[in-house]
Structure formats: structure tokens, C-alpha cells
Amino acid sequence: MKLASKLLVAVLLVVFTAMPALAEKTIKWKLAMTWPSTLTPLASPPIKLAEMVEKMSGGKFLIKVEGKEKHKAALGILDMVKGGQYQMGHSASYYWKGKDMSMVFFTTVPFGMNAEEQYAWFYYDEGMKLMEKAYDKFKVLSFPGGNTGVQMGGWFRKEIKSLDDLKGLKMRIPGLAGEVFAKLGVNVTNIPAGELYTSLDRGTIDALEWVGPGMDIKMGFHKIAPYYYTGWHEPASEMQFLINKRAYAKLPPEYQEMLQVAMKATAADMFSENFGASANAWAKMKTEYPNIKVKTFPTPVLKAMKKATDELLNGYAAKDPQFKTILDSQRAFMKKARAWTLISEYNYIKTSEELEK
Ligand code: CA
């Protein structure tokens, strides 16, 4: 071969090996989420993730996001991702506690870590490793997908002055917190989101919890139940991205990396979006409804909640080695994290607020 031809072959080789991504065909995925597409900020991470991935891949990796209004299976996300009908999902891990009680730890537990502490547990302690192991049996990967921060304890029509006031109270409060309240004599019910306002208005229930001002304001509960209790039960509810393991393994590594980056970015973004929405909504609520009374449950009530929470957690741990491993990991990390939170964030807020008085 002549030198010129040799050079041409060499150049072509370099060009073709440098552009394999361009030669690939478009990858199309579907993502199902528990929420309706309009329910921000919960629906924000998957919607923003799809936009990011499309841009980062130059339009080669497309993820179609479908809300509850489309697939009609809000609590079927894990099954649909496991089965491969959807390559991805967005939901909350504690919805799968019926399949495996340990799933609650990857969302939040009553009196558990706050969002900063919990994110450190996920990313810089044992959280991710333990979550991967727990989800392995479903053949799906699970990643943090956005945090609500501390949720409010809920809207009550009457003030809770003692443990006796909880006896027979009808309240919508799901998850482990519902089990805690049931132990304290509360008549716990779960009512679909669309019926909550009417149920509270008509007295079918006496109280309910939702999220925090940013999401609560749209529901209008503050117009009919004046007591707004501070949080204890969902101190850092983490949403969750799910990915079908086989689908993920088939992705080119650069697309896997795009997903990893976009999941982490949109999770952090939801935390900020919800914080901002709550700050603005709370300012508006306070002005427009000055009768709202922010209350913290009396100490004997909180002590009883804490005792019931520990009894429940220890009870599940005694029966389930995986539950115990994750509980021990969270407790051990929380002990260190809380000691740091107390002399850093907490102390800063406390001391700087005292100066304003
Ligand atoms: Ca809630």
C-alpha cells in the first residue's frame, strides 16, 4: 500500500473509533412515577432528569415520564420496574413495606435522621450499600430521588393537650407513624389524597398529616383545621429512583453515568425546591390565616411516641436480621451525625435567633 493510502486508512480508523456514540441508535426508556405529573415538587426529579439526560446525550437517550394519571398504578411502581414494563420508576421506598419491612429505612423513620444526616448516611456511610443489598431480590437498583425535609406533624381540628386527647382520635397518617399512633389509641385510617379535604371538613377524620406548607397549602387544610403540629414522624422523607437491573446493564457506560449524575442532581434540586415552596407558602398562610396555631405535641405525648417507635423498631429487628442490620447502621451513624449537627447547624440557628429577641 502506498503511504497516502496507509495514511487515509489510519485517519479513518481514528475518526471511526473516536465517534462510536454517534453511531449508536437512540435509546428509548419509560419511567413511571407514583405521583400525578402535576404534583410538584414530588414529580419534579423525574421530569427534570429526563430533560437533562436528553440534552446530555444529544437527543440519543430519551426517557418518557408517565404519571399516575397515565398508568393508574400509583403503588405498583416497584412491580412494574421489576417486571420490565418500565425501565425506571420514581416513588418512595416505604410504600414497599408490605413486601419487606426494611424498605422504610430508605425513606424515613419516626425520630430518625434529618435530611442532611440521612444524605450523609446514604452517600458517605453504609446507606447506599445496604439499600442495594435490600433491593437485590427485586432485581432493581434504587437511588435517592429527592427529600421533603422535616414534614409537619399534621393539621388537627382540636388541640392535643394530653395523651387522653389522642384516644379515639380519627387520623390519616400512613406508615410506621400510623402504627405508632395506633399503639397510642388513635383510630388510624388511610384515605386517598383526593378525599382528604372533604373528610376533614365533614369530621370523618379529626386530623391528618400531609407534607409541609409548600404542598399543604394547595390542599387547603389550614382553612378547616387551625392547629398545625410540628414534625416527629417523617423527619427526612426521601423519594426514590428505581431502575430495572437488566436494562441498566445494557446501557453504554456514558449513559449510565448520565443517569447517575442526573439522579443525584435532581434529588438535591427537589430538596431545595420543596424548601423554597414551604418558606413562601408559610409566609402566605401566616398572613392570610392568622388563626393558624403552630403547636408542638406536649412532652409526655412525644415521650410516648418515642417509646412506641422504639418498641416497634426493636420488635421488627428481633424478627428480621436485615431490618436489624439497617436499624443498627442508622442508629450508629445518627449518633455521630447528631452530635455534629448539634454543635454546627443547630447551634448556629439557636444562637443567631437568640440575638434577634
Ligand atoms: Ca407525610
XYZ file of C-alpha atoms and ligand atoms in Angstrom:
358
model
C 0.000 0.000 0.000
C 1.191 3.449 -0.804
C 1.955 5.838 2.005
C -1.023 8.076 1.105
C -3.446 5.137 1.289
C -1.925 3.993 4.578
C -2.402 7.464 5.985
C -6.015 7.586 4.803
C -6.793 4.245 6.486
C -5.142 5.443 9.688
C -7.136 8.677 9.657
C -10.418 6.866 9.001
C -9.674 4.432 11.827
C -9.047 7.279 14.245
C -12.239 9.055 13.141
C -14.461 5.979 13.443
C -13.083 4.831 16.780
C -13.496 8.359 18.148
C -17.207 8.524 17.354
C -18.874 5.300 18.483
C -21.560 7.207 20.451
C -22.713 8.995 17.327
C -23.165 5.686 15.540
C -25.428 4.278 18.254
C -29.139 4.280 17.781
C -31.464 6.241 20.032
C -32.342 4.559 23.334
C -35.931 4.994 24.480
C -36.916 4.317 28.087
C -40.089 4.795 30.082
C -40.351 5.948 33.697
C -43.481 5.517 35.846
C -43.985 7.662 38.921
C -46.327 7.331 41.889
C -47.444 10.968 41.602
C -49.652 12.739 39.085
C -47.446 14.685 36.630
C -48.632 17.990 38.123
C -47.763 17.148 41.747
C -44.604 19.186 42.218
C -42.145 19.047 43.820
C -42.525 15.234 44.027
C -42.880 14.917 40.254
C -40.007 17.326 39.553
C -36.981 14.975 39.806
C -38.053 12.502 37.080
C -39.273 15.265 34.751
C -36.027 17.238 35.135
C -33.932 14.045 34.881
C -35.498 13.197 31.517
C -34.744 16.727 30.210
C -31.129 16.571 31.443
C -30.431 13.136 30.000
C -31.899 14.116 26.637
C -29.641 17.181 26.469
C -26.533 15.425 27.781
C -26.912 12.628 25.243
C -27.553 14.997 22.332
C -31.074 13.591 21.973
C -29.892 9.958 21.871
C -31.216 8.827 25.261
C -34.897 9.593 25.702
C -36.918 8.858 28.852
C -40.684 9.198 28.649
C -42.097 10.089 32.083
C -45.589 8.826 32.896
C -47.561 9.987 35.936
C -50.259 8.217 37.908
C -52.926 9.681 35.592
C -51.491 7.560 32.783
C -50.590 4.158 34.292
C -53.205 4.201 37.138
C -50.920 2.169 39.401
C -49.504 4.657 41.920
C -48.340 1.902 44.255
C -47.386 -0.574 41.536
C -44.141 1.157 40.545
C -41.747 -1.397 42.056
C -43.603 -4.285 40.387
C -43.686 -2.530 37.014
C -39.945 -1.751 37.095
C -39.134 -5.246 38.306
C -41.265 -6.729 35.514
C -39.642 -4.508 32.892
C -42.825 -2.695 31.703
C -40.909 0.432 32.748
C -37.125 0.682 32.869
C -37.361 3.302 35.614
C -39.638 4.406 38.418
C -39.986 7.267 40.887
C -41.721 6.624 44.167
C -40.980 6.265 47.898
C -39.400 3.175 49.419
C -41.748 2.967 52.422
C -44.621 2.079 50.096
C -42.981 -1.368 49.771
C -43.055 -2.148 53.494
C -45.677 -4.818 52.801
C -43.083 -6.684 50.717
C -40.199 -6.043 53.099
C -40.377 -4.003 56.302
C -36.742 -2.816 55.876
C -37.814 -0.629 52.953
C -38.978 2.054 55.431
C -35.380 2.976 56.290
C -34.681 4.279 52.787
C -37.485 6.823 53.093
C -37.547 7.909 56.733
C -38.460 6.622 60.190
C -40.087 8.483 63.098
C -37.467 10.277 65.243
C -34.797 9.318 62.667
C -32.198 11.418 60.900
C -32.870 14.763 59.259
C -32.141 15.214 55.544
C -28.503 16.305 55.900
C -27.714 13.467 58.266
C -29.549 10.923 56.112
C -27.887 12.017 52.844
C -24.509 11.608 54.570
C -25.620 8.109 55.662
C -26.593 7.236 52.078
C -23.599 8.652 50.232
C -20.785 8.635 52.792
C -21.691 5.851 55.182
C -23.414 2.496 54.680
C -26.738 3.643 53.220
C -26.192 3.014 49.507
C -24.584 -0.376 50.118
C -27.405 -1.526 52.409
C -30.081 -0.242 50.029
C -28.502 -2.026 47.049
C -28.424 -5.267 49.036
C -32.044 -4.914 50.193
C -33.285 -4.270 46.628
C -31.237 -7.050 45.065
C -34.080 -9.583 45.458
C -36.333 -7.394 43.297
C -33.618 -7.171 40.608
C -33.850 -3.404 40.673
C -31.418 -0.647 41.598
C -32.554 2.048 43.995
C -31.206 5.591 44.367
C -32.175 8.652 46.434
C -34.699 10.703 44.454
C -35.421 13.920 46.396
C -36.145 14.805 50.009
C -39.026 16.705 51.648
C -37.006 17.653 54.729
C -38.832 17.562 58.082
C -42.535 17.084 57.469
C -45.099 18.804 59.674
C -46.960 16.672 62.236
C -50.264 17.498 60.609
C -53.462 19.540 60.831
C -55.717 18.978 63.850
C -59.201 20.372 64.400
C -58.671 20.354 68.177
C -55.650 20.946 70.346
C -53.832 17.887 71.720
C -53.160 18.657 75.386
C -52.534 15.167 76.728
C -52.302 11.503 75.743
C -56.028 11.216 76.516
C -56.795 13.562 73.613
C -55.283 11.002 71.235
C -57.613 8.203 72.361
C -60.252 7.614 69.716
C -58.980 10.453 67.525
C -59.534 9.649 63.855
C -56.458 10.486 61.829
C -54.989 9.881 58.397
C -51.336 9.052 58.991
C -49.650 6.303 56.953
C -46.623 4.093 57.508
C -44.749 3.346 60.712
C -46.003 6.584 62.249
C -49.544 5.267 61.800
C -48.547 2.137 63.718
C -47.091 4.339 66.481
C -50.296 6.374 66.745
C -52.412 3.211 66.698
C -50.459 2.000 69.750
C -51.425 5.257 71.474
C -55.129 4.731 70.821
C -55.553 6.754 67.634
C -58.026 5.399 65.131
C -55.703 5.410 62.107
C -57.154 5.476 58.602
C -55.716 5.886 55.144
C -57.832 7.983 52.796
C -56.946 8.793 49.172
C -55.472 12.257 48.672
C -58.453 13.485 46.653
C -60.890 12.835 49.535
C -58.822 14.268 52.379
C -60.187 17.806 52.424
C -63.831 16.701 52.468
C -63.145 14.044 55.111
C -61.537 16.607 57.400
C -64.224 19.193 56.696
C -67.091 16.789 57.422
C -65.430 15.345 60.521
C -64.960 11.858 59.063
C -61.435 12.399 60.359
C -60.251 14.770 63.109
C -56.707 15.195 61.887
C -54.339 14.355 59.072
C -50.754 14.766 58.050
C -49.595 15.571 54.539
C -46.157 17.096 53.946
C -45.385 20.711 54.815
C -46.612 24.210 53.907
C -45.403 24.069 50.283
C -47.607 21.083 49.474
C -50.232 21.535 52.207
C -51.280 24.999 51.016
C -52.669 23.565 47.763
C -54.830 21.129 49.757
C -56.443 23.900 51.833
C -56.386 22.056 55.184
C -55.445 25.276 57.001
C -58.889 26.662 56.249
C -60.660 23.983 58.312
C -58.201 22.729 60.972
C -56.342 25.505 62.808
C -53.770 23.512 64.807
C -50.605 22.851 62.824
C -48.349 20.448 64.713
C -44.596 20.284 64.260
C -42.957 17.126 62.948
C -41.708 13.920 64.537
C -42.823 11.149 62.186
C -41.212 11.886 58.789
C -38.041 13.829 59.556
C -36.471 13.354 56.101
C -38.734 11.586 53.612
C -36.571 10.526 50.701
C -38.142 9.813 47.324
C -36.638 7.053 45.245
C -35.490 6.338 41.716
C -35.788 2.692 40.696
C -34.027 1.132 37.695
C -34.517 -2.311 36.210
C -31.140 -4.018 36.635
C -31.079 -5.736 33.229
C -31.977 -2.528 31.411
C -29.260 -0.649 33.291
C -26.624 -3.280 32.471
C -27.416 -2.932 28.756
C -26.800 0.839 28.754
C -23.493 2.174 27.383
C -21.324 3.360 30.317
C -21.630 7.023 29.315
C -25.431 6.808 29.605
C -25.153 5.047 32.955
C -23.016 7.956 34.129
C -25.535 10.485 32.796
C -28.273 8.782 34.811
C -26.142 8.720 37.965
C -25.336 12.420 37.655
C -28.911 13.402 36.787
C -30.408 11.365 39.652
C -28.121 12.964 42.209
C -28.638 16.458 40.806
C -32.427 16.236 40.627
C -32.667 14.697 44.104
C -30.739 17.621 45.588
C -32.810 20.009 43.476
C -36.109 18.677 44.871
C -34.902 19.287 48.419
C -34.266 22.951 47.525
C -37.478 23.276 45.516
C -39.587 21.979 48.399
C -37.756 24.121 50.958
C -38.360 27.221 48.854
C -42.007 26.344 48.268
C -42.556 25.825 52.001
C -40.854 29.072 53.005
C -43.055 31.003 50.558
C -46.246 29.107 51.385
C -45.764 29.502 55.120
C -45.281 33.264 54.757
C -48.527 33.424 52.761
C -50.521 31.181 55.130
C -49.467 33.159 58.214
C -50.578 36.412 56.609
C -53.850 35.182 55.142
C -54.861 32.897 58.022
C -53.549 34.469 61.231
C -55.609 31.991 63.281
C -53.305 29.090 62.432
C -51.690 27.938 65.671
C -48.343 26.177 65.371
C -48.035 23.648 68.190
C -45.542 21.068 69.318
C -47.003 17.982 70.987
C -46.691 18.116 74.809
C -43.588 16.373 76.166
C -45.494 13.388 77.688
C -47.121 12.782 74.275
C -43.761 12.997 72.473
C -42.192 10.667 75.034
C -44.963 8.126 74.466
C -44.491 8.417 70.679
C -40.749 7.867 71.031
C -41.256 4.863 73.314
C -43.814 3.324 70.928
C -41.461 3.965 67.961
C -38.533 2.227 69.684
C -40.742 -0.717 70.690
C -41.933 -1.130 67.100
C -38.449 -0.838 65.581
C -36.901 -3.213 68.141
C -39.777 -5.635 67.631
C -39.243 -5.809 63.855
C -35.459 -6.072 64.380
C -35.912 -9.070 66.680
C -37.725 -10.951 63.901
C -35.741 -9.828 60.858
C -31.902 -9.837 60.623
C -31.842 -7.455 57.628
C -34.083 -4.964 59.474
C -31.752 -5.175 62.482
C -28.614 -4.592 60.368
C -30.069 -1.441 58.783
C -31.541 -0.164 62.066
C -28.156 -0.624 63.799
C -26.380 1.153 60.937
C -28.760 4.134 61.047
C -28.627 4.369 64.832
C -24.815 4.215 64.896
C -24.429 6.858 62.195
C -27.166 9.080 63.630
C -25.382 9.166 66.979
C -22.262 10.641 65.360
C -24.158 12.818 62.892
C -26.438 14.303 65.563
C -23.515 15.209 67.821
C -22.111 17.194 64.890
C -25.490 18.700 63.926
C -25.924 19.950 67.499
C -22.661 21.924 67.591
C -22.946 23.101 63.977
C -26.315 23.765 62.246
C -28.497 23.564 65.352
C -26.205 25.719 67.470
C -25.803 28.315 64.756
C -29.571 28.697 64.316
C -30.242 28.757 68.048
C -27.580 31.343 68.883
C -28.267 33.625 65.924
C -32.028 33.546 66.607
C -31.477 34.451 70.263
C -29.777 37.657 69.103
C -32.985 38.688 67.312
C -35.027 38.583 70.542
Ca -46.466 12.723 55.027
